[in-house]
XYZ file of C-alpha atoms in Angstrom:
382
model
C 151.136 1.793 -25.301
C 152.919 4.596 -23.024
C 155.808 2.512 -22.704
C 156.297 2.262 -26.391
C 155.725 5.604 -27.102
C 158.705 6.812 -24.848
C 160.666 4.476 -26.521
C 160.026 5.755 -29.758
C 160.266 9.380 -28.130
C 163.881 8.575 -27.661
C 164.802 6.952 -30.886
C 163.031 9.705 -32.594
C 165.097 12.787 -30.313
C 168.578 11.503 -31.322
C 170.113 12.659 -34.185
C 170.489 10.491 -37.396
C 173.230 9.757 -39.424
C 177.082 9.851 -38.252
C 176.354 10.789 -33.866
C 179.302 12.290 -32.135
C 180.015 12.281 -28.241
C 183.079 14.823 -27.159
C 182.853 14.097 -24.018
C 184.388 9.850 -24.994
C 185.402 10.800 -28.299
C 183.107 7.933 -29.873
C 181.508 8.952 -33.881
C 178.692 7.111 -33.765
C 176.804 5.784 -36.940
C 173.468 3.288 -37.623
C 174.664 -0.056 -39.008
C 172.832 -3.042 -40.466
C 174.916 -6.096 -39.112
C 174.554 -9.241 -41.045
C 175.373 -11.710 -38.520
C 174.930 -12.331 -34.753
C 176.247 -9.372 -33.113
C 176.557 -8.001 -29.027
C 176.328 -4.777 -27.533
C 179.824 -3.460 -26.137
C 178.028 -2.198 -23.081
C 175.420 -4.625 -22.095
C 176.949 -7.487 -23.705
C 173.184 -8.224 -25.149
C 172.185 -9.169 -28.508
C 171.072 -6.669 -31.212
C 168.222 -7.516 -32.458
C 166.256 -6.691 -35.852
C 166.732 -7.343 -39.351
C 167.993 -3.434 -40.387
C 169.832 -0.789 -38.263
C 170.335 -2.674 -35.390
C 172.455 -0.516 -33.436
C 175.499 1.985 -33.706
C 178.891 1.504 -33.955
C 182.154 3.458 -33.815
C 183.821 4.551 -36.826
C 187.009 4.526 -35.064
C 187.116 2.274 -32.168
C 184.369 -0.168 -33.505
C 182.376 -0.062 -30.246
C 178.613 -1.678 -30.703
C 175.910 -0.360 -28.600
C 172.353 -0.501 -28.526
C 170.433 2.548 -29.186
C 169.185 2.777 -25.495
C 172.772 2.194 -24.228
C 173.995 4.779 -25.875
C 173.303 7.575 -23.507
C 175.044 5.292 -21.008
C 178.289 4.060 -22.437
C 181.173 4.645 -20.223
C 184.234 3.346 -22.503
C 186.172 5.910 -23.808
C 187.200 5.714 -27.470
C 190.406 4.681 -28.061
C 191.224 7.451 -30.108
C 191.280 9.751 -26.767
C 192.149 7.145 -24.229
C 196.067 8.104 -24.108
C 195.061 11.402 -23.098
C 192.703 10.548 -20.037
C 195.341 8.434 -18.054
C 197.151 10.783 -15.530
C 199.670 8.464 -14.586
C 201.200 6.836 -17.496
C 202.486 3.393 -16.794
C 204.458 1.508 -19.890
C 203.317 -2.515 -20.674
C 205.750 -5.045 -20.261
C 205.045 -7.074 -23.958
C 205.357 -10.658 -24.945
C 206.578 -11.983 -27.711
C 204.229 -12.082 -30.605
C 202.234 -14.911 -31.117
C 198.162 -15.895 -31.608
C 195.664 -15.397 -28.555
C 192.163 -17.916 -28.676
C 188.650 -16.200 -27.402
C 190.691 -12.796 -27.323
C 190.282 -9.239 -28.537
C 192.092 -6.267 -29.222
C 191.750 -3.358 -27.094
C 192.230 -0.981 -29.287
C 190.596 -2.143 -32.278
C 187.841 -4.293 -30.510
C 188.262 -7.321 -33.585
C 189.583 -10.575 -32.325
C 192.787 -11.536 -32.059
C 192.726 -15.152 -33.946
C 193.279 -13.647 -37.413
C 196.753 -12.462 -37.012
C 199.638 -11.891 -34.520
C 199.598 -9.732 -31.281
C 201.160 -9.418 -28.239
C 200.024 -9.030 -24.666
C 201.123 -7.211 -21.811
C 202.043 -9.954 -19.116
C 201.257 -7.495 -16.024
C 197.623 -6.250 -16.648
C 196.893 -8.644 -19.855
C 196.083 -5.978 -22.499
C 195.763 -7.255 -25.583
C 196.556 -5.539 -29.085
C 197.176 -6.483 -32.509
C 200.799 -6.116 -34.131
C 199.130 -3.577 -36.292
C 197.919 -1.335 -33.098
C 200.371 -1.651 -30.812
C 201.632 1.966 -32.211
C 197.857 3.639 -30.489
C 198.244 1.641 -27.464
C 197.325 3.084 -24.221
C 200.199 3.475 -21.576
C 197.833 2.505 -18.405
C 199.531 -0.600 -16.901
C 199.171 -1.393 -13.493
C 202.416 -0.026 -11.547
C 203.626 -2.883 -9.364
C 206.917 -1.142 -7.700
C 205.634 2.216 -6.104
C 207.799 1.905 -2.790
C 209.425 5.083 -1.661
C 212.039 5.364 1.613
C 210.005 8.801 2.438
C 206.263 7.364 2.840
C 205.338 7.853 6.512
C 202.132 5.453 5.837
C 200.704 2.789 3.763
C 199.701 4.027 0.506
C 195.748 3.249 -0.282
C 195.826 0.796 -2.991
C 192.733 1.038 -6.058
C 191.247 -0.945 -8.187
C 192.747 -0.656 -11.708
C 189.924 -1.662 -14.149
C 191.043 -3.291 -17.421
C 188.498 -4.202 -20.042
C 187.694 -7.801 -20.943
C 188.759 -11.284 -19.815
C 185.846 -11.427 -18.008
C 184.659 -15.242 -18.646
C 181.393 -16.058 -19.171
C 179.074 -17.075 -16.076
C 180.853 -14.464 -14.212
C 178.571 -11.579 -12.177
C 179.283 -8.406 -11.988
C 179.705 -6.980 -7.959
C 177.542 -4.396 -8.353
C 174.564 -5.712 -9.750
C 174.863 -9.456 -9.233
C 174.022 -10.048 -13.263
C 176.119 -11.715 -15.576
C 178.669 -9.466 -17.249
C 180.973 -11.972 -18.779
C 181.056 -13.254 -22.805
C 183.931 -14.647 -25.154
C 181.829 -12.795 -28.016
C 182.875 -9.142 -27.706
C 184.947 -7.003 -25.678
C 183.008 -6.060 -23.033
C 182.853 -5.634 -18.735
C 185.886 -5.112 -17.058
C 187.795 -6.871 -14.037
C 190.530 -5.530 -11.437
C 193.533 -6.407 -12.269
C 194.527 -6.521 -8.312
C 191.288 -8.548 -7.364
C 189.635 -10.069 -10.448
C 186.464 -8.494 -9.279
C 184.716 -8.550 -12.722
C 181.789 -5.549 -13.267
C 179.985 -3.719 -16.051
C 181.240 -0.792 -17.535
C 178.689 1.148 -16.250
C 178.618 -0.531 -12.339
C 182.651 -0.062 -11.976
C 182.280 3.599 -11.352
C 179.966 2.870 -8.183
C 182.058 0.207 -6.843
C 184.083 1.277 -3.725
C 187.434 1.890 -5.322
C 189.704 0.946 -2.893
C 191.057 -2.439 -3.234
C 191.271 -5.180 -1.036
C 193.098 -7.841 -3.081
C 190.286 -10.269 -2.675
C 190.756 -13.362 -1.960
C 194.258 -14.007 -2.236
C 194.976 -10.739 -0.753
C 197.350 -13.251 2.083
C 199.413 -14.202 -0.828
C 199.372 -11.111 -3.636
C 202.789 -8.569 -2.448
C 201.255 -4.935 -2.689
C 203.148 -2.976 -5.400
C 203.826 -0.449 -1.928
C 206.106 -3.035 -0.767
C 208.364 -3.307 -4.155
C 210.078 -0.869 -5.837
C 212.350 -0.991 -9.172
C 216.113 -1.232 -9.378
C 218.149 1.895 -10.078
C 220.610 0.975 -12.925
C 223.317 4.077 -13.039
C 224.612 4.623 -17.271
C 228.391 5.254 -17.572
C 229.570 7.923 -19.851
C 229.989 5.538 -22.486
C 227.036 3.694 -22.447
C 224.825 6.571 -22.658
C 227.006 7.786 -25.561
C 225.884 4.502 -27.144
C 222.573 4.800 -26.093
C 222.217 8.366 -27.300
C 224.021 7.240 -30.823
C 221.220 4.452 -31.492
C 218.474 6.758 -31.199
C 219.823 8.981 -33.452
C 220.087 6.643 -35.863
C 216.457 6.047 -35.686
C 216.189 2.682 -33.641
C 214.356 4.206 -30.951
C 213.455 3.239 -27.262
C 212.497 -0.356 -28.689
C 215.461 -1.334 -30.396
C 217.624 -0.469 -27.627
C 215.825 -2.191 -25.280
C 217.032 -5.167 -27.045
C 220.317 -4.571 -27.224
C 221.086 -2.975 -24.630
C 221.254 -4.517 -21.083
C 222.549 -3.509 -17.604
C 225.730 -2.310 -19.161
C 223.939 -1.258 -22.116
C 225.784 -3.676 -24.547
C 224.937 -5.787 -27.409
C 223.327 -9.212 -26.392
C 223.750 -12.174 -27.606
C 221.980 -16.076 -26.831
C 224.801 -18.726 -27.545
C 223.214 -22.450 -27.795
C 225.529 -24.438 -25.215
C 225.154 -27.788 -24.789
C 226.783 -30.098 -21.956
C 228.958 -32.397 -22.476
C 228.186 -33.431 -26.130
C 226.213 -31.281 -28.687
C 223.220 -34.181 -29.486
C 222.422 -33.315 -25.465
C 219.493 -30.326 -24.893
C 221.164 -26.896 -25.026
C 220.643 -24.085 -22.675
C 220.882 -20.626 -23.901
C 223.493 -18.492 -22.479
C 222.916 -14.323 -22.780
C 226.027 -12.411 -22.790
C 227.524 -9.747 -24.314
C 227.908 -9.785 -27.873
C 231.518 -9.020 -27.384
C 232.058 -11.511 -24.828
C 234.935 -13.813 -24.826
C 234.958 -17.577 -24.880
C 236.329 -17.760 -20.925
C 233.561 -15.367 -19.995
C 230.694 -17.353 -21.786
C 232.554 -20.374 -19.872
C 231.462 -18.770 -16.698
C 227.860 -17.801 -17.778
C 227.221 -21.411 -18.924
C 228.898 -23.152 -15.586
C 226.844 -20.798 -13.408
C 223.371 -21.474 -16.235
C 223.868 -25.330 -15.841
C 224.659 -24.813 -11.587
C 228.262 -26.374 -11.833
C 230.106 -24.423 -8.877
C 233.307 -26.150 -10.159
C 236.402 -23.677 -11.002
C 236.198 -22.380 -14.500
C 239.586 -23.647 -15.199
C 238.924 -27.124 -14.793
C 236.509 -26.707 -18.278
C 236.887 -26.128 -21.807
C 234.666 -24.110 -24.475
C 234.676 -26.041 -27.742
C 232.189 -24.665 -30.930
C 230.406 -27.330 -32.891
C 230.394 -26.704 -36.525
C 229.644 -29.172 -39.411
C 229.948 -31.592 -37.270
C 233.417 -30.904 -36.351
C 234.421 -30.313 -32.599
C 237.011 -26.907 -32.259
C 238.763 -25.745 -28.836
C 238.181 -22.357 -28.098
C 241.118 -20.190 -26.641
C 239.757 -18.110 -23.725
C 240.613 -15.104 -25.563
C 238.096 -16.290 -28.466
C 235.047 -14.051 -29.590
C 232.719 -16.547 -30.121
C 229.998 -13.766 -31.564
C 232.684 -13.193 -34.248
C 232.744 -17.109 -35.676
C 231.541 -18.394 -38.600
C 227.243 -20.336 -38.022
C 225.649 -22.370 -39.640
C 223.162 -20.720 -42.506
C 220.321 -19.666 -40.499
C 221.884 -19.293 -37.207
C 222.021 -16.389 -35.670
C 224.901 -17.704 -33.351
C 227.255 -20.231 -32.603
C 226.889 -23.812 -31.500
C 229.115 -24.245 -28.249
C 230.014 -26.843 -26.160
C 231.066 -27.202 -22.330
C 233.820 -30.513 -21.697
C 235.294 -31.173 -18.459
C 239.312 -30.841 -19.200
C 241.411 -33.930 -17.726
C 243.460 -32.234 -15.699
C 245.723 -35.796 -15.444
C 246.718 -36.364 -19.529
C 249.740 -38.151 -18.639
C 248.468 -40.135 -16.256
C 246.241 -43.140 -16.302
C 245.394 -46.723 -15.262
C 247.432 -50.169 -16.741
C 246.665 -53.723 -16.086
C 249.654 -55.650 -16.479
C 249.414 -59.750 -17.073
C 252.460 -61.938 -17.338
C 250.820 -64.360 -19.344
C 247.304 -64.708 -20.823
C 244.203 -62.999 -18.956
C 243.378 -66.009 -16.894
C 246.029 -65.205 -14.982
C 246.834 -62.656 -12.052
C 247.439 -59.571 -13.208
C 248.993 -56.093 -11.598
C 247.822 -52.749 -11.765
C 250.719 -49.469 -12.478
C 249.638 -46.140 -12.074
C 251.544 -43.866 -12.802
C 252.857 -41.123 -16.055
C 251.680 -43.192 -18.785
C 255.135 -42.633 -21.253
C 256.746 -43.924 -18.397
C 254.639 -46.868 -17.359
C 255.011 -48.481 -20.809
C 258.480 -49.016 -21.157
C 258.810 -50.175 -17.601
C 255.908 -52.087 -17.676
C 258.085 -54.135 -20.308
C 261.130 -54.079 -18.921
C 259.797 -55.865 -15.326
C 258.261 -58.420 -17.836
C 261.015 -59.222 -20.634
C 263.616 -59.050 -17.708
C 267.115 -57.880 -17.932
């Protein structure tokens, strides 16, 4: 038929073998897929038995060979370069992600660790976090010289769209768990096809809980001022080769060494709370941090600091360095211990009876090396 023959018209004009496109930076190639497999762009099935489709040899994005003239994702090889406004993720700690996938790889995220950004939700594996794309959505752009209210867009981040979910443009479903595919605002959720986003209005609205989401016009970030030495330390570390990520670690407000002492309340077999302070910090100053973690608006003096270790119960001085004790193998810190000092040693509480207990009995108060002796002097008599 006619229909047929254009569509073997078009298979027949593109080019065979490895297909490049400058413009996204995708190298294109036929592939024979073995198992169930969906187009990155359409989320369909490929169909056939040989050369179903075309994949990327970099970014391994799957299209069909009539989506191909339409992709819109950009390979991630030349991603970085297309973002104007660079925005650094804020990552998690590594762990394993179900029904996810890597954004820079496009492989699923089951079969090893990754981390995620916990702003805009990108996704990568430990392995690509290195060719990660700085596009995060910037929450804090507040400045004391805006006249009006900034217009707010929609920031379009590929995947977690679930499935069931239709896509605003064209009302059809655009959501899978099987491949990375469709994109959502991360202001709105509004989920949409690659190809629909770019004719959605792009101003966002916040959706439906616009009465309850703070516009990132209304926040802005704290302004943290280095002294001379810290940024001699900082300065010194990279150097040395640790980098912006190492530092970030270690370095805090002050830009010292941190540290997260276990301290328990009260006895050490009770749940512990982890106090962060400086590495260098001594035991009267992690006093404070741990009185102020556990809300006890008691004076500091009225406590102790003891450390746990092998079961034995030690009194720290306040001019201690608890970061500088011996641990237990395998602990990166210091068991410690909050106790509530009795500020009345010498003083206590004795029931006195003349005879046996049946009898009435008195109570002294009082210095207890002082109650004793006259405690039995009253009852022996002169």
């Amino acid at each position: 038929s006619m229909a047929a023959d254009k569509r073997f018209v078009r298979s027949e004009s593109l080019p065979t073998g490895r297909l490049s496109s400058e413009r996204l930076g995708h190298v294109f190639h036929k592939k024979t897929f073995r198992k169930l497999t969906y187009c990155h762009h359409c989320t369909d099935i490929l169909w056939g038995i040989v050369n179903q489709g075309h994949i990327c040899r970099i970014c391994n994005f799957v299209t069909h060979d009539r989506c191909m003239s339409v992709v819109r994702t950009p390979c991630s090889s030349i991603a970085a370069s297309l973002v104007k406004d660079p925005v650094a993720h804020t990552w998690s700690k590594p762990g394993k992600f179900r029904k996810e996938f890597c954004n820079v790889c496009r492989r699923r995220l089951e079969d090893g660790l990754a981390v995620r950004c916990e702003v805009c939700h990108y996704h990568v594996h430990e392995g690509c976090h290195d060719f990660s794309v700085n596009d995060c959505r910037n929450c804090a752009t507040y400045a004391s010289s805006q006249d009006e209210v900034p217009v707010l867009y929609h920031h379009w981040r590929e995947g977690g769209v679930p499935p069931g979910w239709k896509c605003v443009m064209c009302n059809k479903d655009c959501g899978t768990n099987e491949c990375l595919s469709s994109v959502h605002c991360s202001w709105c959720r509004r989920p949409a096809h690659s190809g629909c986003s770019e004719h959605v209005e792009q101003q966002c609205d916040l959706g439906l809980l616009k009465n309850l989401t703070l516009p990132n016009h209304c926040c802005s970030l704290p302004k943290i001022k280095l002294t001379t030495d810290a940024s001699h330390e900082l300065h010194s570390d990279v150097e040395c080769g640790g980098g912006l990520a190492q530092t970030e670690d270690n370095i805090d407000l002050g830009l010292k060494r941190q540290n997260g002492f276990k301290v328990c309340d009260s006895s050490p077999h009770q749940p512990y709370k982890i106090v962060t302070v400086p590495q260098s910090a001594t035991a009267e100053e992690i006093l404070v941090a741990a009185l102020r973690q556990f809300q006890i608006s008691d004076v500091a003096a009225n406590y102790c600091l003891l450390q746990v270790y092998d079961g034995n119960e030690k009194h720290l001085k306040p001019t201690d360095v608890p970061g500088q004790l011996p641990t237990r193998s395998g602990a990166t810190s210091p068991r410690l211990c909050i106790r509530a000092k009795n500020t009345e040693m010498d003083r206590g509480t004795i029931r006195v009876y003349p005879g046996m207990q049946r009898y009435d009995c008195f109570v002294v108060t009082g210095n207890v090396k002082s109650i004793v002796p006259w405690c039995i002097k009253v009852l022996m008599g002169p």
